[in-house]
Amino acid sequence: MNVLLLNAVAASLFMDAEPTAAPAGSGPFQAVLMIFVVLIALFFIFILPAKSRDKQMQKLLDSIKINDRVLTTGGVIGTVYSIDRQAGEVVLRVDDNNNVKVHFAISSVYYVFNKETAEKDKEKDKSKK
């Protein structure tokens, strides 16, 4: 019953209202301009950060060398045994005692635990304290 009453009141309020005209200057040019602004915003929000991440990842992959400890996207931690950049393959030694080696695509390397990175991490920890 309350819903019917609210509907009746709302209908009587809006029945008397005159239709409003479109504001001046809202032609097709303004619509195209708004679409253009939205596309530029999307470019800055999504595409530029992705390009930056891709450049960082490529720099990381180019810096891999033998005897670096790496983490793969699958969560495997191992030491680089050999690298074949033309084939896009890296061989990781995952168990030193049994000499277990596993082949991975270079693109599956996610992080490199080398001495330089460890030193930078130590410096960051000291500066935070």
Short mmCIF file of N, CA and C in Angstrom, two decimals:
data_model
loop_
_atom_site.label_atom_id
_atom_site.label_comp_id
_atom_site.label_asym_id
_atom_site.label_seq_id
_atom_site.Cartn_x
_atom_site.Cartn_y
_atom_site.Cartn_z
N MET A 1 0.83 -1.18 0.00
CA MET A 1 0.00 0.00 0.00
C MET A 1 0.87 1.25 0.00
N ASN A 2 1.98 1.21 0.77
CA ASN A 2 2.89 2.34 0.79
C ASN A 2 3.54 2.55 -0.57
N VAL A 3 3.81 1.46 -1.27
CA VAL A 3 4.42 1.57 -2.59
C VAL A 3 3.47 2.24 -3.55
N LEU A 4 2.19 1.91 -3.49
CA LEU A 4 1.21 2.54 -4.38
C LEU A 4 1.11 4.03 -4.10
N LEU A 5 1.16 4.41 -2.84
CA LEU A 5 1.08 5.81 -2.46
C LEU A 5 2.30 6.57 -2.97
N LEU A 6 3.50 5.97 -2.82
CA LEU A 6 4.71 6.61 -3.31
C LEU A 6 4.69 6.76 -4.82
N ASN A 7 4.21 5.76 -5.53
CA ASN A 7 4.12 5.83 -6.98
C ASN A 7 3.17 6.94 -7.40
N ALA A 8 2.05 7.08 -6.71
CA ALA A 8 1.08 8.12 -7.05
C ALA A 8 1.66 9.50 -6.82
N VAL A 9 2.38 9.67 -5.71
CA VAL A 9 2.99 10.98 -5.41
C VAL A 9 4.06 11.30 -6.44
N ALA A 10 4.91 10.33 -6.77
CA ALA A 10 5.97 10.56 -7.74
C ALA A 10 5.39 10.88 -9.10
N ALA A 11 4.32 10.18 -9.50
CA ALA A 11 3.70 10.45 -10.79
C ALA A 11 3.12 11.84 -10.84
N SER A 12 2.48 12.29 -9.76
CA SER A 12 1.90 13.62 -9.77
C SER A 12 2.97 14.70 -9.78
N LEU A 13 4.12 14.45 -9.16
CA LEU A 13 5.19 15.44 -9.15
C LEU A 13 5.82 15.60 -10.53
N PHE A 14 6.01 14.48 -11.22
CA PHE A 14 6.72 14.54 -12.50
C PHE A 14 5.80 14.74 -13.69
N MET A 15 4.51 14.64 -13.51
CA MET A 15 3.58 14.86 -14.63
C MET A 15 3.54 16.34 -14.99
N ASP A 16 3.71 17.21 -13.99
CA ASP A 16 3.62 18.63 -14.25
C ASP A 16 4.91 19.20 -14.80
N ALA A 17 6.00 18.46 -14.70
CA ALA A 17 7.29 18.97 -15.15
C ALA A 17 7.34 19.05 -16.65
N GLU A 18 7.88 20.16 -17.13
CA GLU A 18 8.02 20.34 -18.57
C GLU A 18 9.29 19.65 -19.04
N PRO A 19 9.28 19.10 -20.24
CA PRO A 19 10.51 18.49 -20.76
C PRO A 19 11.59 19.56 -20.93
N THR A 20 12.80 19.19 -20.53
CA THR A 20 13.88 20.17 -20.62
C THR A 20 14.60 20.01 -21.95
N ALA A 21 15.06 21.14 -22.45
CA ALA A 21 15.80 21.13 -23.71
C ALA A 21 17.25 20.79 -23.43
N ALA A 22 17.94 20.29 -24.42
CA ALA A 22 19.36 19.97 -24.27
C ALA A 22 20.14 21.25 -24.04
N PRO A 23 21.13 21.22 -23.19
CA PRO A 23 21.92 22.43 -22.94
C PRO A 23 22.63 22.89 -24.21
N ALA A 24 22.87 24.17 -24.28
CA ALA A 24 23.53 24.73 -25.46
C ALA A 24 24.93 24.16 -25.60
N GLY A 25 25.32 23.90 -26.82
CA GLY A 25 26.67 23.40 -27.08
C GLY A 25 26.83 21.91 -26.90
N SER A 26 25.74 21.15 -26.84
CA SER A 26 25.87 19.70 -26.67
C SER A 26 25.64 19.00 -28.00
N GLY A 27 26.34 19.42 -28.99
CA GLY A 27 26.20 18.83 -30.31
C GLY A 27 27.10 17.63 -30.49
N PRO A 28 27.23 17.17 -31.70
CA PRO A 28 28.06 15.99 -31.98
C PRO A 28 29.55 16.25 -31.73
N PHE A 29 29.98 17.50 -31.87
CA PHE A 29 31.39 17.81 -31.61
C PHE A 29 31.75 17.54 -30.15
N GLN A 30 30.88 17.91 -29.25
CA GLN A 30 31.15 17.69 -27.82
C GLN A 30 31.16 16.20 -27.50
N ALA A 31 30.31 15.42 -28.12
CA ALA A 31 30.30 13.97 -27.90
C ALA A 31 31.60 13.34 -28.39
N VAL A 32 32.07 13.76 -29.55
CA VAL A 32 33.32 13.24 -30.09
C VAL A 32 34.49 13.64 -29.20
N LEU A 33 34.44 14.88 -28.70
CA LEU A 33 35.49 15.36 -27.81
C LEU A 33 35.53 14.55 -26.52
N MET A 34 34.40 14.22 -25.96
CA MET A 34 34.35 13.42 -24.74
C MET A 34 34.90 12.00 -24.97
N ILE A 35 34.56 11.41 -26.09
CA ILE A 35 35.09 10.08 -26.43
C ILE A 35 36.60 10.14 -26.56
N PHE A 36 37.10 11.19 -27.20
CA PHE A 36 38.54 11.37 -27.36
C PHE A 36 39.23 11.50 -26.01
N VAL A 37 38.66 12.29 -25.10
CA VAL A 37 39.22 12.48 -23.77
C VAL A 37 39.24 11.16 -23.00
N VAL A 38 38.19 10.37 -23.11
CA VAL A 38 38.13 9.08 -22.43
C VAL A 38 39.19 8.13 -22.98
N LEU A 39 39.38 8.12 -24.29
CA LEU A 39 40.40 7.25 -24.89
C LEU A 39 41.80 7.65 -24.44
N ILE A 40 42.06 8.95 -24.34
CA ILE A 40 43.37 9.41 -23.87
C ILE A 40 43.58 8.99 -22.42
N ALA A 41 42.55 9.13 -21.59
CA ALA A 41 42.65 8.73 -20.19
C ALA A 41 42.93 7.23 -20.08
N LEU A 42 42.26 6.42 -20.88
CA LEU A 42 42.49 4.98 -20.85
C LEU A 42 43.92 4.64 -21.27
N PHE A 43 44.44 5.39 -22.24
CA PHE A 43 45.82 5.18 -22.68
C PHE A 43 46.78 5.40 -21.52
N PHE A 44 46.59 6.51 -20.78
CA PHE A 44 47.49 6.81 -19.67
C PHE A 44 47.30 5.87 -18.50
N ILE A 45 46.11 5.32 -18.32
CA ILE A 45 45.84 4.45 -17.19
C ILE A 45 46.32 3.02 -17.44
N PHE A 46 46.14 2.52 -18.67
CA PHE A 46 46.42 1.11 -18.93
C PHE A 46 47.65 0.86 -19.79
N ILE A 47 47.82 1.57 -20.88
CA ILE A 47 48.85 1.21 -21.86
C ILE A 47 50.24 1.66 -21.42
N LEU A 48 50.40 2.88 -20.94
CA LEU A 48 51.72 3.34 -20.52
C LEU A 48 52.31 2.52 -19.38
N PRO A 49 51.56 2.21 -18.31
CA PRO A 49 52.15 1.35 -17.27
C PRO A 49 52.52 -0.04 -17.78
N ALA A 50 51.73 -0.57 -18.70
CA ALA A 50 52.05 -1.90 -19.24
C ALA A 50 53.35 -1.85 -20.04
N LYS A 51 53.55 -0.79 -20.80
CA LYS A 51 54.80 -0.66 -21.56
C LYS A 51 55.99 -0.53 -20.61
N SER A 52 55.81 0.20 -19.53
CA SER A 52 56.87 0.36 -18.55
C SER A 52 57.23 -0.98 -17.91
N ARG A 53 56.21 -1.76 -17.56
CA ARG A 53 56.47 -3.09 -16.97
C ARG A 53 57.17 -4.00 -17.97
N ASP A 54 56.78 -3.93 -19.24
CA ASP A 54 57.42 -4.76 -20.26
C ASP A 54 58.90 -4.39 -20.42
N LYS A 55 59.21 -3.10 -20.38
CA LYS A 55 60.61 -2.68 -20.49
C LYS A 55 61.42 -3.17 -19.28
N GLN A 56 60.84 -3.07 -18.09
CA GLN A 56 61.53 -3.55 -16.89
C GLN A 56 61.77 -5.05 -16.96
N MET A 57 60.78 -5.80 -17.41
CA MET A 57 60.91 -7.24 -17.50
C MET A 57 61.97 -7.62 -18.53
N GLN A 58 62.00 -6.92 -19.67
CA GLN A 58 63.01 -7.22 -20.68
C GLN A 58 64.40 -6.91 -20.15
N LYS A 59 64.54 -5.83 -19.39
CA LYS A 59 65.83 -5.49 -18.79
C LYS A 59 66.26 -6.58 -17.80
N LEU A 60 65.30 -7.08 -17.02
CA LEU A 60 65.59 -8.17 -16.07
C LEU A 60 66.04 -9.43 -16.81
N LEU A 61 65.34 -9.78 -17.88
CA LEU A 61 65.68 -11.00 -18.63
C LEU A 61 67.03 -10.87 -19.32
N ASP A 62 67.36 -9.65 -19.78
CA ASP A 62 68.66 -9.45 -20.42
C ASP A 62 69.81 -9.51 -19.42
N SER A 63 69.52 -9.23 -18.14
CA SER A 63 70.57 -9.20 -17.13
C SER A 63 70.86 -10.57 -16.52
N ILE A 64 70.09 -11.59 -16.87
CA ILE A 64 70.31 -12.92 -16.30
C ILE A 64 71.64 -13.48 -16.78
N LYS A 65 72.39 -14.03 -15.85
CA LYS A 65 73.67 -14.67 -16.20
C LYS A 65 73.81 -15.98 -15.43
N ILE A 66 74.77 -16.76 -15.82
CA ILE A 66 74.99 -18.06 -15.19
C ILE A 66 75.34 -17.86 -13.70
N ASN A 67 74.84 -18.76 -12.88
CA ASN A 67 75.00 -18.79 -11.41
C ASN A 67 74.11 -17.78 -10.68
N ASP A 68 73.19 -17.12 -11.37
CA ASP A 68 72.20 -16.29 -10.68
C ASP A 68 71.11 -17.19 -10.13
N ARG A 69 70.62 -16.85 -8.94
CA ARG A 69 69.45 -17.56 -8.39
C ARG A 69 68.22 -16.82 -8.88
N VAL A 70 67.25 -17.57 -9.43
CA VAL A 70 66.05 -16.96 -10.00
C VAL A 70 64.80 -17.63 -9.47
N LEU A 71 63.71 -16.89 -9.56
CA LEU A 71 62.39 -17.38 -9.22
C LEU A 71 61.57 -17.38 -10.51
N THR A 72 60.91 -18.50 -10.80
CA THR A 72 60.07 -18.56 -12.00
C THR A 72 58.63 -18.21 -11.65
N THR A 73 57.83 -18.00 -12.68
CA THR A 73 56.42 -17.68 -12.46
C THR A 73 55.69 -18.86 -11.84
N GLY A 74 56.22 -20.05 -11.97
CA GLY A 74 55.61 -21.22 -11.36
C GLY A 74 56.03 -21.43 -9.92
N GLY A 75 56.93 -20.59 -9.41
CA GLY A 75 57.35 -20.69 -8.02
C GLY A 75 58.59 -21.53 -7.80
N VAL A 76 59.26 -21.94 -8.87
CA VAL A 76 60.47 -22.75 -8.75
C VAL A 76 61.67 -21.82 -8.56
N ILE A 77 62.47 -22.09 -7.54
CA ILE A 77 63.68 -21.32 -7.31
C ILE A 77 64.86 -22.21 -7.67
N GLY A 78 65.76 -21.67 -8.49
CA GLY A 78 66.92 -22.45 -8.90
C GLY A 78 68.06 -21.55 -9.31
N THR A 79 69.18 -22.18 -9.60
CA THR A 79 70.38 -21.47 -10.04
C THR A 79 70.53 -21.66 -11.54
N VAL A 80 70.83 -20.58 -12.25
CA VAL A 80 70.96 -20.66 -13.70
C VAL A 80 72.19 -21.49 -14.04
N TYR A 81 71.96 -22.56 -14.80
CA TYR A 81 73.04 -23.45 -15.21
C TYR A 81 73.53 -23.06 -16.61
N SER A 82 72.57 -22.80 -17.51
CA SER A 82 72.94 -22.34 -18.85
C SER A 82 71.78 -21.52 -19.43
N ILE A 83 72.14 -20.68 -20.43
CA ILE A 83 71.15 -19.82 -21.07
C ILE A 83 71.33 -19.92 -22.58
N ASP A 84 70.25 -20.11 -23.28
CA ASP A 84 70.25 -20.08 -24.74
C ASP A 84 69.25 -19.01 -25.16
N ARG A 85 69.74 -17.79 -25.38
CA ARG A 85 68.85 -16.65 -25.68
C ARG A 85 68.18 -16.80 -27.04
N GLN A 86 68.86 -17.40 -28.02
CA GLN A 86 68.25 -17.59 -29.35
C GLN A 86 67.05 -18.53 -29.27
N ALA A 87 67.18 -19.59 -28.48
CA ALA A 87 66.08 -20.54 -28.33
C ALA A 87 65.08 -20.09 -27.28
N GLY A 88 65.45 -19.08 -26.48
CA GLY A 88 64.56 -18.59 -25.43
C GLY A 88 64.43 -19.57 -24.28
N GLU A 89 65.56 -20.21 -23.94
CA GLU A 89 65.53 -21.26 -22.93
C GLU A 89 66.59 -21.03 -21.88
N VAL A 90 66.25 -21.36 -20.65
CA VAL A 90 67.20 -21.29 -19.54
C VAL A 90 67.11 -22.62 -18.80
N VAL A 91 68.27 -23.13 -18.39
CA VAL A 91 68.32 -24.38 -17.63
C VAL A 91 68.66 -24.01 -16.19
N LEU A 92 67.79 -24.45 -15.28
CA LEU A 92 67.99 -24.17 -13.86
C LEU A 92 68.39 -25.44 -13.13
N ARG A 93 69.37 -25.30 -12.24
CA ARG A 93 69.75 -26.39 -11.36
C ARG A 93 68.94 -26.18 -10.07
N VAL A 94 67.99 -27.10 -9.82
CA VAL A 94 67.08 -26.93 -8.70
C VAL A 94 67.50 -27.72 -7.47
N ASP A 95 68.35 -28.72 -7.65
CA ASP A 95 68.83 -29.51 -6.50
C ASP A 95 70.31 -29.79 -6.72
N ASP A 96 71.14 -29.17 -5.88
CA ASP A 96 72.59 -29.32 -6.03
C ASP A 96 73.08 -30.70 -5.64
N ASN A 97 72.44 -31.32 -4.65
CA ASN A 97 72.90 -32.63 -4.18
C ASN A 97 72.73 -33.71 -5.24
N ASN A 98 71.60 -33.71 -5.91
CA ASN A 98 71.32 -34.73 -6.93
C ASN A 98 71.56 -34.22 -8.35
N ASN A 99 72.01 -32.98 -8.47
CA ASN A 99 72.30 -32.38 -9.77
C ASN A 99 71.07 -32.40 -10.70
N VAL A 100 69.93 -32.01 -10.17
CA VAL A 100 68.69 -31.99 -10.94
C VAL A 100 68.61 -30.68 -11.71
N LYS A 101 68.42 -30.78 -13.03
CA LYS A 101 68.31 -29.60 -13.89
C LYS A 101 66.96 -29.63 -14.60
N VAL A 102 66.35 -28.44 -14.73
CA VAL A 102 65.05 -28.31 -15.38
C VAL A 102 65.14 -27.21 -16.42
N HIS A 103 64.54 -27.45 -17.59
CA HIS A 103 64.51 -26.46 -18.67
C HIS A 103 63.27 -25.59 -18.54
N PHE A 104 63.45 -24.28 -18.70
CA PHE A 104 62.35 -23.32 -18.65
C PHE A 104 62.49 -22.34 -19.80
N ALA A 105 61.40 -21.71 -20.17
CA ALA A 105 61.45 -20.59 -21.09
C ALA A 105 62.02 -19.40 -20.34
N ILE A 106 62.81 -18.59 -21.01
CA ILE A 106 63.39 -17.42 -20.35
C ILE A 106 62.27 -16.50 -19.84
N SER A 107 61.19 -16.43 -20.57
CA SER A 107 60.09 -15.53 -20.18
C SER A 107 59.41 -15.97 -18.89
N SER A 108 59.68 -17.20 -18.42
CA SER A 108 59.07 -17.65 -17.17
C SER A 108 59.84 -17.18 -15.95
N VAL A 109 61.01 -16.56 -16.14
CA VAL A 109 61.77 -16.02 -15.01
C VAL A 109 61.06 -14.77 -14.53
N TYR A 110 60.78 -14.72 -13.21
CA TYR A 110 60.02 -13.62 -12.64
C TYR A 110 60.89 -12.68 -11.81
N TYR A 111 61.90 -13.21 -11.16
CA TYR A 111 62.74 -12.41 -10.27
C TYR A 111 64.13 -13.01 -10.22
N VAL A 112 65.15 -12.16 -10.10
CA VAL A 112 66.54 -12.61 -10.03
C VAL A 112 67.08 -12.25 -8.66
N PHE A 113 67.54 -13.27 -7.92
CA PHE A 113 68.16 -13.07 -6.61
C PHE A 113 69.67 -13.02 -6.81
N ASN A 114 70.19 -11.92 -7.28
CA ASN A 114 71.65 -11.84 -7.41
C ASN A 114 72.23 -10.96 -6.32
N LYS A 115 73.52 -10.85 -6.24
CA LYS A 115 74.18 -10.12 -5.16
C LYS A 115 73.82 -8.65 -5.18
N GLU A 116 73.72 -8.05 -6.36
CA GLU A 116 73.40 -6.62 -6.46
C GLU A 116 72.01 -6.35 -5.90
N THR A 117 71.06 -7.21 -6.21
CA THR A 117 69.70 -7.04 -5.71
C THR A 117 69.66 -7.21 -4.21
N ALA A 118 70.40 -8.17 -3.69
CA ALA A 118 70.44 -8.40 -2.25
C ALA A 118 71.04 -7.19 -1.53
N GLU A 119 72.07 -6.58 -2.10
CA GLU A 119 72.68 -5.40 -1.49
C GLU A 119 71.71 -4.23 -1.50
N LYS A 120 70.98 -4.03 -2.58
CA LYS A 120 70.01 -2.95 -2.65
C LYS A 120 68.89 -3.16 -1.62
N ASP A 121 68.45 -4.40 -1.47
CA ASP A 121 67.41 -4.70 -0.48
C ASP A 121 67.91 -4.41 0.94
N LYS A 122 69.17 -4.74 1.23
CA LYS A 122 69.74 -4.47 2.55
C LYS A 122 69.78 -2.96 2.81
N GLU A 123 70.18 -2.19 1.78
CA GLU A 123 70.24 -0.74 1.92
C GLU A 123 68.84 -0.15 2.18
N LYS A 124 67.83 -0.67 1.52
CA LYS A 124 66.46 -0.20 1.73
C LYS A 124 66.02 -0.50 3.15
N ASP A 125 66.36 -1.69 3.64
CA ASP A 125 65.98 -2.07 5.00
C ASP A 125 66.66 -1.17 6.04
N LYS A 126 67.93 -0.83 5.80
CA LYS A 126 68.66 0.05 6.72
C LYS A 126 68.04 1.46 6.72
N SER A 127 67.66 1.94 5.55
CA SER A 127 67.11 3.30 5.47
C SER A 127 65.72 3.37 6.12
N LYS A 128 64.97 2.26 6.12
CA LYS A 128 63.65 2.25 6.74
C LYS A 128 63.76 2.28 8.26
N LYS A 129 64.83 1.69 8.79
CA LYS A 129 65.01 1.62 10.26
C LYS A 129 65.57 2.93 10.71
#
